[in-house]
Amino acid sequence: MSELNLELKRPIVICGPSGCGKSTCIRMLINRYPNSFRYCVSHTTRPRRPDEIHTRDYNFVSKEEFDEAINKDEFIEYVMFSGHYYGTSKAELKKAELEKRVCLMDVDIQGVEKLQKTNINPVCIFIRPRSFAILEKRLRSRSTESEDRILQRLAVAHQEMQYGISEGKFDAVIVNDNADKMVQEVVDVIRQFNSKSSLSILKTSSAQLYQAGKIWDFEMVTKVVAPRYIISCPMHK
């Protein structure tokens, strides 16, 4: 498949509750466009799962190593979740810059809020399932965590989904009905925001954008939230 030939190389932040399809989305983007994207591998102090590989899924480090990196100001953002640290290192962002690729980042809502306050100017995309029941089914199908842990993740996921579809929080919200469709919609968002003409979107009405085919094709409500870009929130029953 051809590469995207993106002009601005703005980092792409993919966010969403556990089980929404973030990892699948990122993996498919890199497989389809290997010369356009580079995954920013986060650091974490949580234990490695049986199917995870060090430096591919996460940089698994001890709490002491993470604390040392914090003291050396090596992270652009880091958070504590369920007793474990997660962080994005400046070195990972630099690797993407040197390779002239767009950096793909998988971070939680706390991380998104911190990144939006930095000067890296990320495009923030929220992935959500069609329903909460589908999300619960996906989490339970993993069979890697206790019932208490699953219930904790579901409680957090509920809060994240409410936050994710709130006005002004993300540049785009995409429903994961189908992996291929989800990835194509993410690509459409990336193309829009990573082009030199993206700033003109604020001067264009939602009707003009829809008619011109510049907004991905599903039922939506479009809101202009200055000084950010147009946010397109899918509205599914």
CSV table of N, CA and C in Angstrom, one decimal, residues 167-169 171 201-203 222-231:
chain,number,residue,atom,x,y,z
A,167,GLU,N,-17.4,17.7,24.7
A,167,GLU,CA,-17.0,18.8,23.8
A,167,GLU,C,-15.6,19.3,24.1
A,168,GLY,N,-14.8,19.4,23.0
A,168,GLY,CA,-13.5,20.1,23.1
A,168,GLY,C,-12.4,19.2,23.6
A,169,LYS,N,-12.6,18.0,24.0
A,169,LYS,CA,-11.5,17.1,24.6
A,169,LYS,C,-10.6,16.5,23.5
A,171,ASP,N,-9.8,15.9,19.1
A,171,ASP,CA,-9.9,16.4,17.7
A,171,ASP,C,-10.9,15.5,16.9
A,201,ILE,N,-9.5,24.8,8.1
A,201,ILE,CA,-10.8,24.1,8.5
A,201,ILE,C,-11.6,25.0,9.4
A,202,LEU,N,-11.0,25.9,10.2
A,202,LEU,CA,-11.8,26.7,11.1
A,202,LEU,C,-12.6,27.7,10.3
A,203,LYS,N,-12.3,28.0,9.0
A,203,LYS,CA,-13.0,29.0,8.2
A,203,LYS,C,-14.0,28.3,7.3
A,222,THR,N,-21.4,17.8,14.3
A,222,THR,CA,-20.1,18.5,14.2
A,222,THR,C,-20.2,19.8,15.0
A,223,LYS,N,-19.1,20.1,15.7
A,223,LYS,CA,-19.1,21.2,16.6
A,223,LYS,C,-17.7,22.0,16.3
A,224,VAL,N,-17.8,23.3,16.3
A,224,VAL,CA,-16.6,24.1,16.2
A,224,VAL,C,-16.2,24.5,17.6
A,225,VAL,N,-15.0,24.2,18.0
A,225,VAL,CA,-14.5,24.5,19.3
A,225,VAL,C,-13.3,25.3,19.2
A,226,ALA,N,-13.3,26.6,19.2
A,226,ALA,CA,-12.1,27.4,19.0
A,226,ALA,C,-11.4,27.4,20.4
A,227,PRO,N,-10.0,27.5,20.3
A,227,PRO,CA,-9.2,27.6,19.1
A,227,PRO,C,-8.8,26.3,18.5
A,228,ARG,N,-9.5,25.2,18.9
A,228,ARG,CA,-9.1,23.9,18.3
A,228,ARG,C,-9.9,23.7,17.0
A,229,TYR,N,-9.7,22.6,16.4
A,229,TYR,CA,-10.3,22.3,15.1
A,229,TYR,C,-11.7,21.8,15.3
A,230,ILE,N,-12.3,21.5,14.1
A,230,ILE,CA,-13.6,20.9,14.2
A,230,ILE,C,-13.6,19.5,14.7
A,231,ILE,N,-14.5,19.2,15.7
A,231,ILE,CA,-14.5,17.9,16.3
A,231,ILE,C,-15.8,17.2,15.8
